[in-house]
Structure formats: C-alpha cells, structure tokens
C-alpha cells in the first residue's frame, strides 16, 4: 500500500485552505512526512498519531518547506522524549540546520541544546539520483532540482513497484523529469500561471503549463499540482496543465488522499 495525503500545499505561508508545503506518504506500517512547512505539525496531529511517524524528508530549506522543523523538534523532546527518527535533507545544508538550532536551542535544558540535532538523526541526501535511502519499507532517491538553494526532487518506490515523485521547488530541468519517470503520482510545483524569466529560470519555479509539460516528458501517470502562489489559481492551473499533459490532473487540496497506482 502506498498513499499520498496532502496536509498542506500552499506556497509561502499557510492560508485558510491549510498549511504551507507538507505531505504524507502512508504505507501499511507507518507514515513519512515530506516537507515541514508552517502548519504541518498541527495538521498532522489533527489526523495522525505521532507514534506512526517513521521519518521526515525535507526537499529544501526555504521556510515554507521547513519552518516547522523546530516545532517538530520541540514536540519530539517535550513533554516526553519520543523515539528518534531520521531527518533527510539535501546534502550541503548541515550548517543551515545547525544555525536554526543555534537560534532556538535552550541552554538550560540538556535535551534541547540543539533541538533538531538531538531529536532527529540527520541524513544528508546527495542529489545524485543514485544514492538509495530507505525508510518504512520505501526506498527513495534524490535528484538535483533547479532552485535558489539546494533543492531535492524525490522519487519514492514501494516494494510492489509503485512510485510517488515530488518535484520540490524547481525550474524546468532534466533531473526532475528523471525523478518523475513513469511515476504513478507526480506531485509537481506550479507556483505561477505566468511568470518572468528570472522567476522561472533564475530563482527556479514552474508555471502550471510547464508542470504539465514536465509530467508529459516524464510520462507520469497522474499529475498532482501543488505550491500555487494563490489558491484562486487552482482551476486555471489545472486547465493550463492539461494543455500539455493528457493524463489525469489533480490539485493538491489539503485533506485529499491519492492512492498510488489508482488514478
Ligand atoms: Zn523554495
């Protein structure tokens, strides 16, 4: 079994629709959190038991994908210390995580000097498309997305061959298409309906049309659009993506669940 649950999908900050970027992969035996955007801990606790969480994977360290890491670390330590789980992050971001800990660590509490470092077992992910990580029976690899900080597109594979891929934040680039190759579900950012060259190819984002093109190039089976700058763009974004992608296109509405392989 492999299911994708959308906890939050908004770019930049939570809205009344839900948190910023955070997703769950649900297996028969546990839950994996992909991105820890603001609002993710609250949304998770409303629907799931903390004891079911097997690991956290952060695609990149922009705040809308990672700000709640500190909230997760505090909760992982207090009032009771929970069993350590892995925290996967793009290679090269160890210092930035340490800086986060330096700001919010609590010198008078021995278990919270470095809340993230002490709560989770940090695992750097080389974005080489080759190195395989494993958690809760899922294997996954990380690919070099094009973004203003090290950004990891992700490809998760279940033992039965089902695949869920995430673009992370990215411009249009070959490694992300490779991550999404024939994926049952491809969760792809579509920050804009229209944007200028700097936003798309400099900073690194996609329009909904580009997300559709990328899904078509990857031969993905089901495209799930996420990370809209404005939820008001959901319907237009879906229309734009279908200009290029002939398979099913869904919107990552918070609370929705997509079984992998059952598009
Ligand atoms: Zn970003």
Coordinates of C-alpha atoms and ligand atoms in Angstrom, one line a residue:
X1 CA 0.0 0.0 0.0
X2 CA 1.2 3.5 -0.8
X3 CA -0.9 6.6 -0.4
X4 CA -0.3 10.2 -0.7
X5 CA -2.1 12.5 1.7
X6 CA -2.0 16.3 1.2
X7 CA -1.5 18.0 4.6
X8 CA -0.7 21.4 3.0
X9 CA 0.2 22.7 -0.4
X10 CA 0.4 26.5 -0.3
X11 CA 3.4 28.4 -1.4
X12 CA 4.9 30.9 1.1
X13 CA 2.6 30.6 4.1
X14 CA -0.5 28.9 5.5
X15 CA -3.8 30.1 4.2
X16 CA -7.4 29.2 5.3
X17 CA -7.1 26.3 2.9
X18 CA -4.4 24.7 5.0
X19 CA -0.6 24.7 5.8
X20 CA 2.3 25.5 3.5
X21 CA 4.1 22.6 1.9
X22 CA 3.7 19.3 3.8
X23 CA 2.7 15.9 2.5
X24 CA 2.4 12.4 3.9
X25 CA 3.3 9.1 2.4
X26 CA 1.2 6.4 4.1
X27 CA 2.3 2.7 4.0
X28 CA 0.7 -0.3 5.7
X29 CA 3.0 0.2 8.6
X30 CA 3.6 3.9 9.1
X31 CA 3.7 7.5 7.8
X32 CA 6.5 9.6 6.3
X33 CA 6.4 13.4 6.3
X34 CA 7.6 15.1 3.2
X35 CA 8.4 18.8 3.9
X36 CA 7.6 20.5 7.2
X37 CA 6.1 23.8 6.2
X38 CA 4.4 26.1 8.7
X39 CA 1.2 24.4 10.0
X40 CA 2.5 20.9 9.3
X41 CA 2.7 19.7 12.9
X42 CA -0.8 21.0 13.7
X43 CA -2.3 19.4 10.6
X44 CA -0.5 16.1 11.3
X45 CA -1.7 15.9 14.9
X46 CA -5.3 16.6 13.9
X47 CA -5.3 13.3 11.9
X48 CA -2.5 11.1 12.9
X49 CA -0.6 9.7 15.9
X50 CA 3.0 10.9 16.4
X51 CA 4.0 7.3 17.1
X52 CA 3.2 6.4 13.5
X53 CA 5.8 8.8 12.0
X54 CA 8.8 6.9 10.6
X55 CA 10.8 9.8 9.2
X56 CA 10.9 13.3 7.8
X57 CA 12.2 14.3 4.4
X58 CA 12.8 18.0 3.7
X59 CA 13.1 18.9 0.0
X60 CA 14.9 22.2 0.7
X61 CA 15.4 24.7 3.5
X62 CA 13.1 27.5 2.4
X63 CA 10.8 28.4 5.3
X64 CA 7.6 27.4 3.5
X65 CA 9.0 23.8 3.4
X66 CA 10.9 23.6 6.6
X67 CA 10.0 26.3 9.2
X68 CA 8.0 23.8 11.3
X69 CA 11.1 21.6 11.8
X70 CA 11.8 23.4 15.0
X71 CA 8.2 22.9 16.2
X72 CA 8.5 19.2 15.3
X73 CA 11.8 19.1 17.3
X74 CA 10.3 20.8 20.3
X75 CA 7.4 18.4 20.3
X76 CA 9.8 15.4 19.8
X77 CA 11.5 16.4 23.0
X78 CA 8.8 17.8 25.3
X79 CA 6.8 16.9 27.4
X80 CA 8.2 13.4 26.7
X81 CA 11.1 12.4 24.5
X82 CA 9.9 10.4 21.5
X83 CA 11.9 7.7 19.7
X84 CA 14.5 9.2 17.4
X85 CA 13.6 9.1 13.7
X86 CA 15.6 10.1 10.6
X87 CA 15.5 13.6 9.1
X88 CA 16.6 13.5 5.5
X89 CA 17.8 16.9 4.0
X90 CA 19.7 18.0 0.9
X91 CA 23.4 17.5 1.1
X92 CA 25.2 20.8 1.9
X93 CA 22.6 22.1 4.3
X94 CA 24.0 20.8 7.6
X95 CA 25.3 24.2 8.6
X96 CA 22.0 25.9 8.0
X97 CA 20.2 23.3 10.2
X98 CA 22.8 23.9 12.9
X99 CA 22.2 27.6 12.6
X100 CA 18.5 27.0 13.1
X101 CA 19.4 25.0 16.3
X102 CA 21.7 27.8 17.4
X103 CA 18.9 30.3 17.4
X104 CA 16.3 28.2 19.1
X105 CA 18.3 25.8 21.3
X106 CA 17.7 26.0 25.1
X107 CA 20.9 26.1 27.1
X108 CA 19.2 25.2 30.4
X109 CA 17.6 22.0 29.1
X110 CA 20.1 19.3 28.3
X111 CA 17.8 17.6 25.8
X112 CA 17.2 20.8 23.9
X113 CA 20.6 22.4 23.4
X114 CA 20.2 21.5 19.7
X115 CA 16.6 20.6 19.3
X116 CA 16.7 19.4 15.7
X117 CA 20.1 17.7 16.0
X118 CA 19.1 15.9 19.2
X119 CA 15.5 14.9 18.2
X120 CA 16.3 13.6 14.8
X121 CA 19.0 11.6 13.1
X122 CA 20.1 13.9 10.3
X123 CA 20.8 12.2 7.0
X124 CA 22.2 14.3 4.1
X125 CA 20.9 13.3 0.7
X126 CA 23.3 13.5 -2.2
X127 CA 21.2 14.9 -5.1
X128 CA 22.7 12.4 -7.5
X129 CA 19.7 10.3 -8.5
X130 CA 21.6 7.2 -7.5
X131 CA 22.1 7.0 -3.7
X132 CA 19.2 5.0 -2.3
X133 CA 17.7 5.7 1.1
X134 CA 15.2 3.5 2.9
X135 CA 12.5 4.2 5.5
X136 CA 9.4 2.2 6.5
X137 CA 9.9 -0.2 3.5
X138 CA 10.0 2.7 1.0
X139 CA 13.2 3.3 -1.0
X140 CA 13.9 6.7 -2.4
X141 CA 16.4 8.7 -4.3
X142 CA 17.1 12.5 -4.5
X143 CA 17.6 14.5 -7.7
X144 CA 19.1 17.9 -8.3
X145 CA 16.1 20.3 -8.8
X146 CA 16.9 23.9 -10.0
X147 CA 16.2 26.4 -7.2
X148 CA 17.8 29.2 -5.3
X149 CA 19.0 26.8 -2.6
X150 CA 19.9 23.1 -2.8
X151 CA 16.6 21.5 -3.7
X152 CA 15.8 17.8 -3.9
X153 CA 13.3 16.3 -6.2
X154 CA 12.3 12.9 -4.7
X155 CA 11.4 9.5 -6.2
X156 CA 9.8 7.1 -3.7
X157 CA 9.4 3.4 -4.7
X158 CA 7.3 0.8 -2.8
X159 CA 8.3 -2.8 -2.9
X160 CA 5.5 -3.5 -5.3
X161 CA 6.9 -1.0 -7.8
X162 CA 4.5 1.9 -7.2
X163 CA 6.2 5.3 -7.4
X164 CA 5.4 8.7 -6.0
X165 CA 7.6 11.6 -7.1
X166 CA 7.9 15.1 -5.9
X167 CA 9.4 18.0 -7.9
X168 CA 10.3 20.1 -4.9
X169 CA 10.6 23.8 -5.8
X170 CA 12.3 23.9 -9.2
X171 CA 12.7 25.4 -12.6
X172 CA 12.2 23.2 -15.7
X173 CA 15.2 20.7 -15.7
X174 CA 16.0 17.2 -16.7
X175 CA 16.8 15.7 -13.3
X176 CA 13.2 16.4 -12.1
X177 CA 11.8 14.7 -15.2
X178 CA 14.0 11.7 -14.4
X179 CA 12.7 11.7 -10.8
X180 CA 9.2 11.5 -12.1
X181 CA 9.8 9.0 -14.9
X182 CA 6.5 6.9 -15.2
X183 CA 5.6 7.8 -11.7
X184 CA 2.1 6.7 -10.6
X185 CA 1.8 10.1 -8.8
X186 CA 3.9 13.1 -9.7
X187 CA 3.5 16.0 -7.2
X188 CA 4.7 18.9 -9.1
X189 CA 5.0 22.6 -8.1
X190 CA 3.1 25.1 -10.2
X191 CA 3.8 28.3 -8.4
X192 CA 2.5 30.6 -11.1
X193 CA 0.1 30.8 -14.0
X194 CA 2.5 33.3 -15.7
X195 CA 5.9 34.5 -14.6
X196 CA 9.0 36.2 -15.9
X197 CA 12.3 34.6 -16.9
X198 CA 14.0 35.4 -13.6
X199 CA 11.3 33.7 -11.5
X200 CA 11.3 30.6 -13.7
X201 CA 14.9 30.1 -14.7
X202 CA 16.8 32.3 -12.3
X203 CA 15.2 31.7 -8.9
X204 CA 13.6 28.4 -10.2
X205 CA 9.9 27.8 -10.3
X206 CA 7.3 26.4 -12.8
X207 CA 4.1 27.6 -14.3
X208 CA 1.2 25.2 -14.4
X209 CA 1.8 24.8 -18.1
X210 CA 5.4 23.9 -17.5
X211 CA 4.3 21.4 -14.9
X212 CA 2.1 19.8 -17.5
X213 CA 5.0 19.7 -20.0
X214 CA 7.3 18.2 -17.4
X215 CA 4.7 15.5 -16.5
X216 CA 4.3 14.6 -20.2
X217 CA 8.1 14.5 -20.7
X218 CA 8.4 12.2 -17.7
X219 CA 5.5 10.0 -18.9
X220 CA 4.0 10.3 -15.4
X221 CA 0.6 8.6 -14.9
X222 CA -1.1 11.2 -12.7
X223 CA -0.1 14.8 -12.1
X224 CA -0.9 16.4 -8.8
X225 CA -0.3 20.2 -9.0
X226 CA 0.9 21.9 -5.8
X227 CA 2.6 25.0 -4.4
X228 CA 0.3 27.6 -6.0
X229 CA 1.2 31.2 -5.2
X230 CA -2.6 31.7 -4.8
X231 CA -5.3 29.1 -4.3
X232 CA -7.5 31.2 -6.5
X233 CA -5.4 29.9 -9.4
X234 CA -6.2 26.2 -8.8
X235 CA -8.9 25.8 -11.5
X236 CA -7.0 27.8 -14.1
X237 CA -3.8 25.9 -13.2
X238 CA -5.4 22.6 -13.9
X239 CA -6.7 23.8 -17.3
X240 CA -3.2 25.1 -18.2
X241 CA -1.5 21.8 -17.3
X242 CA -4.0 19.8 -19.3
X243 CA -2.9 21.7 -22.4
X244 CA 0.3 19.6 -22.3
X245 CA -0.5 16.6 -20.2
X246 CA -3.2 14.2 -21.3
X247 CA -3.4 12.1 -18.1
X248 CA -5.4 12.9 -15.0
X249 CA -4.5 16.3 -13.3
X250 CA -5.5 16.9 -9.7
X251 CA -5.0 19.8 -7.3
X252 CA -3.2 19.1 -4.0
X253 CA -6.1 20.2 -1.9
X254 CA -5.3 19.8 1.8
X255 CA -7.0 16.8 3.2
X256 CA -7.2 14.9 -0.1
X257 CA -5.7 11.4 -0.4
X258 CA -4.4 9.8 -3.6
X259 CA -3.6 6.0 -3.7
X260 CA -0.5 5.4 -5.8
X261 CA -1.4 3.4 -8.9
X262 CA -5.2 4.0 -8.7
X263 CA -5.5 7.2 -10.8
Ligands
LIG1 ZN1 11.6 27.3 -2.3

